Amino acid sequence: MPSFCVMTFWGIGGIYIQFNMEEETYLAIYYDDFNQKIKTSINEVKDWLDNNNKEDLSNFIYHRLHSRYLKPFQYSSCECEDCFKNGFSMLANYCLLIEAIQSFKKGLEDSKGKGKKLFIKFFKEEDKYFPALKNLGDKFYEDVRCGILHQGETLHGWKVTREETKPLFDISTKTINATKFGEQMEMVLKNYKQELEESDINSLTWKYCKKKLNHVINNCK
């Protein structure tokens, strides 16, 4: 439920009390398959945690991350495709998503000082989606993630493309296909959702996930 604040002030003839409703804090806002706006509040997530509601929690995590990091680049309008999509901004979002997913998987409050290790671990764990990058997590972190997020450029010869005919990663030219990289990131996110749905609520997977969710809630205070 939304919280209320009370403002009291003096007026002619007595005291006037004004009630102002504070805006609810939502941890996810997205549109479902029927184009209905879904808003997930902190209290809902707390209730799901208290009742070990795996289905709603896994669905919430999926949509929270998908709507923020993947969906903005999944439009197919020719005009938007040509004029607004950019491989660098796409990869910047995907790098943020990698750190978010790994933080959920490891139960981390944040990834400060842990970035390189998380990327190395990510590409080794998700090698079926990124086979050519399995052993390049450290280079990807330094030359792509840090380059794009801090300098707006890739470093040491790495390149970005969105050409349909190009592979996910061409090791000979160090070229990443941002579109295909995003498609694989969606598979990673769907796989994590499925893992949560199928894992026992007392498993290590859920232990770390719930730990991260509590960090998310506490960060809203």
Tab-separated table of N, CA, C and O in Angstrom, residues 121-198:
chain	number	residue	atom	x	y	z
A	121	LYS	N	33.912	-15.184	-15.256
A	121	LYS	CA	33.022	-16.257	-14.812
A	121	LYS	C	31.820	-16.382	-15.754
A	121	LYS	O	31.404	-17.498	-16.100
A	122	PHE	N	31.271	-15.246	-16.161
A	122	PHE	CA	30.082	-15.260	-17.016
A	122	PHE	C	30.346	-16.006	-18.319
A	122	PHE	O	29.574	-16.894	-18.711
A	123	PHE	N	31.413	-15.650	-19.021
A	123	PHE	CA	31.664	-16.274	-20.328
A	123	PHE	C	32.064	-17.745	-20.205
A	123	PHE	O	31.842	-18.516	-21.146
A	124	LYS	N	32.616	-18.136	-19.077
A	124	LYS	CA	32.909	-19.558	-18.870
A	124	LYS	C	31.619	-20.328	-18.568
A	124	LYS	O	31.420	-21.435	-19.056
A	125	GLU	N	30.739	-19.734	-17.755
A	125	GLU	CA	29.489	-20.398	-17.382
A	125	GLU	C	28.488	-20.429	-18.535
A	125	GLU	O	27.704	-21.366	-18.644
A	126	GLU	N	28.522	-19.418	-19.381
A	126	GLU	CA	27.570	-19.317	-20.486
A	126	GLU	C	28.236	-19.612	-21.828
A	126	GLU	O	27.871	-19.062	-22.854
A	127	ASP	N	29.195	-20.530	-21.821
A	127	ASP	CA	29.969	-20.799	-23.036
A	127	ASP	C	29.128	-21.398	-24.162
A	127	ASP	O	29.479	-21.276	-25.333
A	128	LYS	N	27.978	-22.010	-23.837
A	128	LYS	CA	27.141	-22.556	-24.913
A	128	LYS	C	26.491	-21.441	-25.721
A	128	LYS	O	26.094	-21.651	-26.869
A	129	TYR	N	26.372	-20.256	-25.130
A	129	TYR	CA	25.823	-19.113	-25.848
A	129	TYR	C	26.914	-18.235	-26.465
A	129	TYR	O	26.673	-17.548	-27.454
A	130	PHE	N	28.106	-18.275	-25.878
A	130	PHE	CA	29.213	-17.450	-26.358
A	130	PHE	C	30.493	-18.287	-26.457
A	130	PHE	O	31.495	-17.993	-25.792
A	131	PRO	N	30.483	-19.346	-27.264
A	131	PRO	CA	31.633	-20.258	-27.310
A	131	PRO	C	32.947	-19.588	-27.690
A	131	PRO	O	34.001	-19.919	-27.129
A	132	ALA	N	32.915	-18.641	-28.616
A	132	ALA	CA	34.154	-17.996	-29.070
A	132	ALA	C	34.719	-17.032	-28.032
A	132	ALA	O	35.871	-16.601	-28.144
A	133	LEU	N	33.922	-16.701	-27.025
A	133	LEU	CA	34.371	-15.754	-25.997
A	133	LEU	C	34.653	-16.436	-24.660
A	133	LEU	O	34.960	-15.767	-23.674
A	134	LYS	N	34.603	-17.749	-24.647
A	134	LYS	CA	34.731	-18.501	-23.407
A	134	LYS	C	35.962	-18.113	-22.601
A	134	LYS	O	35.890	-17.969	-21.373
A	135	ASN	N	37.078	-17.940	-23.265
A	135	ASN	CA	38.339	-17.639	-22.577
A	135	ASN	C	38.797	-16.200	-22.766
A	135	ASN	O	39.974	-15.883	-22.543
A	136	LEU	N	37.872	-15.346	-23.156
A	136	LEU	CA	38.230	-13.953	-23.408
A	136	LEU	C	37.486	-12.986	-22.488
A	136	LEU	O	37.369	-11.793	-22.783
A	137	GLY	N	36.996	-13.491	-21.366
A	137	GLY	CA	36.249	-12.646	-20.446
A	137	GLY	C	37.044	-11.457	-19.935
A	137	GLY	O	36.507	-10.351	-19.807
A	138	ASP	N	38.333	-11.661	-19.650
A	138	ASP	CA	39.160	-10.566	-19.151
A	138	ASP	C	39.376	-9.501	-20.219
A	138	ASP	O	39.284	-8.293	-19.949
A	139	LYS	N	39.635	-9.934	-21.462
A	139	LYS	CA	39.843	-8.983	-22.560
A	139	LYS	C	38.550	-8.250	-22.895
A	139	LYS	O	38.554	-7.050	-23.178
A	140	PHE	N	37.440	-8.981	-22.884
A	140	PHE	CA	36.152	-8.366	-23.170
A	140	PHE	C	35.849	-7.292	-22.118
A	140	PHE	O	35.387	-6.193	-22.447
A	141	TYR	N	36.124	-7.612	-20.878
A	141	TYR	CA	35.872	-6.651	-19.800
A	141	TYR	C	36.704	-5.384	-19.991
A	141	TYR	O	36.181	-4.267	-19.907
A	142	GLU	N	37.981	-5.548	-20.257
A	142	GLU	CA	38.883	-4.403	-20.363
A	142	GLU	C	38.656	-3.598	-21.638
A	142	GLU	O	38.602	-2.356	-21.603
A	143	ASP	N	38.526	-4.293	-22.769
A	143	ASP	CA	38.533	-3.610	-24.062
A	143	ASP	C	37.145	-3.251	-24.594
A	143	ASP	O	37.012	-2.353	-25.420
A	144	VAL	N	36.133	-3.952	-24.121
A	144	VAL	CA	34.768	-3.655	-24.577
A	144	VAL	C	33.976	-2.981	-23.463
A	144	VAL	O	33.570	-1.824	-23.589
A	145	ARG	N	33.782	-3.682	-22.375
A	145	ARG	CA	32.975	-3.142	-21.280
A	145	ARG	C	33.533	-1.818	-20.773
A	145	ARG	O	32.839	-0.798	-20.757
A	146	CYS	N	34.780	-1.801	-20.328
A	146	CYS	CA	35.354	-0.575	-19.765
A	146	CYS	C	35.557	0.496	-20.833
A	146	CYS	O	35.353	1.683	-20.574
A	147	GLY	N	35.939	0.063	-22.023
A	147	GLY	CA	36.134	1.030	-23.105
A	147	GLY	C	34.858	1.767	-23.451
A	147	GLY	O	34.837	2.999	-23.533
A	148	ILE	N	33.773	1.024	-23.638
A	148	ILE	CA	32.503	1.646	-24.024
A	148	ILE	C	31.905	2.465	-22.885
A	148	ILE	O	31.467	3.600	-23.080
A	149	LEU	N	31.882	1.899	-21.677
A	149	LEU	CA	31.226	2.581	-20.568
A	149	LEU	C	31.992	3.799	-20.071
A	149	LEU	O	31.393	4.765	-19.603
A	150	HIS	N	33.318	3.783	-20.181
A	150	HIS	CA	34.101	4.896	-19.653
A	150	HIS	C	34.601	5.876	-20.718
A	150	HIS	O	34.801	7.049	-20.429
A	151	GLN	N	34.807	5.379	-21.943
A	151	GLN	CA	35.382	6.239	-22.971
A	151	GLN	C	34.540	6.337	-24.246
A	151	GLN	O	34.883	7.074	-25.161
A	152	GLY	N	33.457	5.567	-24.328
A	152	GLY	CA	32.634	5.594	-25.533
A	152	GLY	C	33.321	4.991	-26.731
A	152	GLY	O	33.023	5.331	-27.884
A	153	GLU	N	34.238	4.042	-26.495
A	153	GLU	CA	34.965	3.400	-27.586
A	153	GLU	C	35.453	2.028	-27.141
A	153	GLU	O	35.622	1.782	-25.954
A	154	THR	N	35.671	1.149	-28.094
A	154	THR	CA	36.321	-0.119	-27.791
A	154	THR	C	37.822	0.096	-27.886
A	154	THR	O	38.293	1.026	-28.547
A	155	LEU	N	38.579	-0.788	-27.247
A	155	LEU	CA	40.029	-0.615	-27.176
A	155	LEU	C	40.769	-1.780	-27.831
A	155	LEU	O	40.203	-2.852	-28.034
A	156	HIS	N	42.036	-1.529	-28.173
A	156	HIS	CA	42.949	-2.561	-28.665
A	156	HIS	C	42.393	-3.367	-29.841
A	156	HIS	O	42.505	-4.595	-29.886
A	157	GLY	N	41.753	-2.658	-30.768
A	157	GLY	CA	41.348	-3.292	-32.026
A	157	GLY	C	40.005	-3.981	-32.028
A	157	GLY	O	39.587	-4.511	-33.060
A	158	TRP	N	39.287	-3.996	-30.895
A	158	TRP	CA	37.953	-4.603	-30.880
A	158	TRP	C	36.988	-3.721	-31.665
A	158	TRP	O	37.087	-2.496	-31.636
A	159	LYS	N	36.053	-4.356	-32.356
A	159	LYS	CA	35.116	-3.633	-33.211
A	159	LYS	C	33.689	-4.103	-32.953
A	159	LYS	O	33.472	-5.192	-32.405
A	160	VAL	N	32.726	-3.273	-33.351
A	160	VAL	CA	31.303	-3.578	-33.153
A	160	VAL	C	30.581	-3.450	-34.487
A	160	VAL	O	30.814	-2.500	-35.242
A	161	THR	N	29.713	-4.419	-34.787
A	161	THR	CA	28.909	-4.377	-36.014
A	161	THR	C	27.487	-4.826	-35.709
A	161	THR	O	27.227	-5.421	-34.661
A	162	ARG	N	26.573	-4.516	-36.648
A	162	ARG	CA	25.202	-5.036	-36.562
A	162	ARG	C	24.797	-5.702	-37.877
A	162	ARG	O	23.619	-5.991	-38.095
A	163	GLU	N	25.764	-5.954	-38.727
A	163	GLU	CA	25.487	-6.564	-40.029
A	163	GLU	C	24.987	-8.000	-39.851
A	163	GLU	O	25.602	-8.797	-39.144
A	164	GLU	N	23.878	-8.316	-40.509
A	164	GLU	CA	23.242	-9.632	-40.346
A	164	GLU	C	24.146	-10.782	-40.767
A	164	GLU	O	24.050	-11.880	-40.221
A	165	THR	N	25.010	-10.538	-41.745
A	165	THR	CA	25.836	-11.619	-42.272
A	165	THR	C	27.058	-11.911	-41.398
A	165	THR	O	27.713	-12.939	-41.591
A	166	LYS	N	27.323	-11.038	-40.453
A	166	LYS	CA	28.496	-11.222	-39.603
A	166	LYS	C	28.183	-12.158	-38.448
A	166	LYS	O	27.070	-12.179	-37.921
A	167	PRO	N	29.170	-12.949	-38.001
A	167	PRO	CA	28.942	-13.882	-36.880
A	167	PRO	C	28.847	-13.137	-35.554
A	167	PRO	O	29.116	-11.925	-35.482
A	168	LEU	N	28.487	-13.860	-34.522
A	168	LEU	CA	28.417	-13.269	-33.189
A	168	LEU	C	29.753	-12.654	-32.808
A	168	LEU	O	29.823	-11.533	-32.291
A	169	PHE	N	30.835	-13.386	-33.056
A	169	PHE	CA	32.168	-12.860	-32.777
A	169	PHE	C	33.164	-13.418	-33.781
A	169	PHE	O	33.286	-14.615	-33.947
A	170	ASP	N	33.843	-12.514	-34.471
A	170	ASP	CA	34.889	-12.884	-35.421
A	170	ASP	C	36.215	-12.678	-34.725
A	170	ASP	O	36.675	-11.542	-34.543
A	171	ILE	N	36.846	-13.772	-34.308
A	171	ILE	CA	38.073	-13.676	-33.520
A	171	ILE	C	39.234	-13.102	-34.328
A	171	ILE	O	40.131	-12.462	-33.786
A	172	SER	N	39.216	-13.306	-35.655
A	172	SER	CA	40.317	-12.828	-36.499
A	172	SER	C	40.353	-11.305	-36.586
A	172	SER	O	41.415	-10.696	-36.719
A	173	THR	N	39.174	-10.672	-36.490
A	173	THR	CA	39.112	-9.214	-36.560
A	173	THR	C	38.660	-8.599	-35.235
A	173	THR	O	38.533	-7.376	-35.135
A	174	LYS	N	38.398	-9.435	-34.244
A	174	LYS	CA	37.910	-8.997	-32.929
A	174	LYS	C	36.645	-8.134	-33.069
A	174	LYS	O	36.529	-7.080	-32.475
A	175	THR	N	35.706	-8.633	-33.898
A	175	THR	CA	34.473	-7.897	-34.178
A	175	THR	C	33.279	-8.584	-33.528
A	175	THR	O	33.033	-9.773	-33.762
A	176	ILE	N	32.514	-7.843	-32.733
A	176	ILE	CA	31.330	-8.357	-32.052
A	176	ILE	C	30.089	-7.895	-32.792
A	176	ILE	O	29.970	-6.719	-33.140
A	177	ASN	N	29.163	-8.819	-33.035
A	177	ASN	CA	27.878	-8.476	-33.630
A	177	ASN	C	26.912	-8.149	-32.487
A	177	ASN	O	26.466	-9.040	-31.767
A	178	ALA	N	26.612	-6.858	-32.313
A	178	ALA	CA	25.785	-6.420	-31.184
A	178	ALA	C	24.388	-7.035	-31.217
A	178	ALA	O	23.821	-7.374	-30.172
A	179	THR	N	23.814	-7.170	-32.408
A	179	THR	CA	22.469	-7.734	-32.525
A	179	THR	C	22.448	-9.187	-32.061
A	179	THR	O	21.589	-9.592	-31.258
A	180	LYS	N	23.395	-9.978	-32.543
A	180	LYS	CA	23.438	-11.387	-32.173
A	180	LYS	C	23.871	-11.572	-30.721
A	180	LYS	O	23.441	-12.520	-30.050
A	181	PHE	N	24.690	-10.658	-30.218
A	181	PHE	CA	25.073	-10.708	-28.808
A	181	PHE	C	23.830	-10.516	-27.938
A	181	PHE	O	23.633	-11.226	-26.947
A	182	GLY	N	22.970	-9.570	-28.329
A	182	GLY	CA	21.739	-9.326	-27.583
A	182	GLY	C	20.798	-10.520	-27.603
A	182	GLY	O	20.123	-10.814	-26.604
A	183	GLU	N	20.738	-11.196	-28.739
A	183	GLU	CA	19.882	-12.384	-28.849
A	183	GLU	C	20.350	-13.470	-27.872
A	183	GLU	O	19.523	-14.155	-27.247
A	184	GLN	N	21.650	-13.612	-27.744
A	184	GLN	CA	22.185	-14.602	-26.812
A	184	GLN	C	21.966	-14.178	-25.363
A	184	GLN	O	21.720	-15.014	-24.493
A	185	MET	N	22.044	-12.878	-25.097
A	185	MET	CA	21.782	-12.404	-23.746
A	185	MET	C	20.343	-12.699	-23.337
A	185	MET	O	20.070	-13.007	-22.174
A	186	GLU	N	19.421	-12.620	-24.278
A	186	GLU	CA	18.030	-12.960	-23.973
A	186	GLU	C	17.918	-14.443	-23.623
A	186	GLU	O	17.165	-14.815	-22.712
A	187	MET	N	18.671	-15.285	-24.311
A	187	MET	CA	18.667	-16.707	-24.002
A	187	MET	C	19.237	-16.961	-22.607
A	187	MET	O	18.728	-17.805	-21.856
A	188	VAL	N	20.279	-16.229	-22.252
A	188	VAL	CA	20.875	-16.357	-20.917
A	188	VAL	C	19.850	-15.990	-19.848
A	188	VAL	O	19.696	-16.693	-18.840
A	189	LEU	N	19.144	-14.893	-20.069
A	189	LEU	CA	18.158	-14.431	-19.094
A	189	LEU	C	16.996	-15.416	-18.976
A	189	LEU	O	16.519	-15.713	-17.867
A	190	LYS	N	16.528	-15.944	-20.108
A	190	LYS	CA	15.451	-16.935	-20.086
A	190	LYS	C	15.909	-18.205	-19.365
A	190	LYS	O	15.127	-18.825	-18.628
A	191	ASN	N	17.152	-18.576	-19.579
A	191	ASN	CA	17.690	-19.772	-18.935
A	191	ASN	C	17.766	-19.589	-17.420
A	191	ASN	O	17.461	-20.516	-16.651
A	192	TYR	N	18.138	-18.390	-16.984
A	192	TYR	CA	18.198	-18.119	-15.543
A	192	TYR	C	16.790	-18.159	-14.943
A	192	TYR	O	16.588	-18.694	-13.848
A	193	LYS	N	15.828	-17.611	-15.651
A	193	LYS	CA	14.436	-17.662	-15.193
A	193	LYS	C	13.978	-19.109	-15.030
A	193	LYS	O	13.360	-19.476	-14.037
A	194	GLN	N	14.292	-19.941	-16.010
A	194	GLN	CA	13.908	-21.347	-15.950
A	194	GLN	C	14.613	-22.056	-14.791
A	194	GLN	O	14.009	-22.882	-14.097
A	195	GLU	N	15.882	-21.711	-14.582
A	195	GLU	CA	16.636	-22.312	-13.479
A	195	GLU	C	15.989	-21.974	-12.137
A	195	GLU	O	15.866	-22.841	-11.258
A	196	LEU	N	15.547	-20.741	-11.987
A	196	LEU	CA	14.877	-20.341	-10.751
A	196	LEU	C	13.561	-21.100	-10.578
A	196	LEU	O	13.229	-21.557	-9.472
A	197	GLU	N	12.797	-21.237	-11.648
A	197	GLU	CA	11.505	-21.913	-11.583
A	197	GLU	C	11.657	-23.381	-11.208
A	197	GLU	O	10.808	-23.946	-10.502
A	198	GLU	N	12.744	-24.006	-11.671
A	198	GLU	CA	12.912	-25.448	-11.494
A	198	GLU	C	13.732	-25.821	-10.261
A	198	GLU	O	13.736	-26.977	-9.845
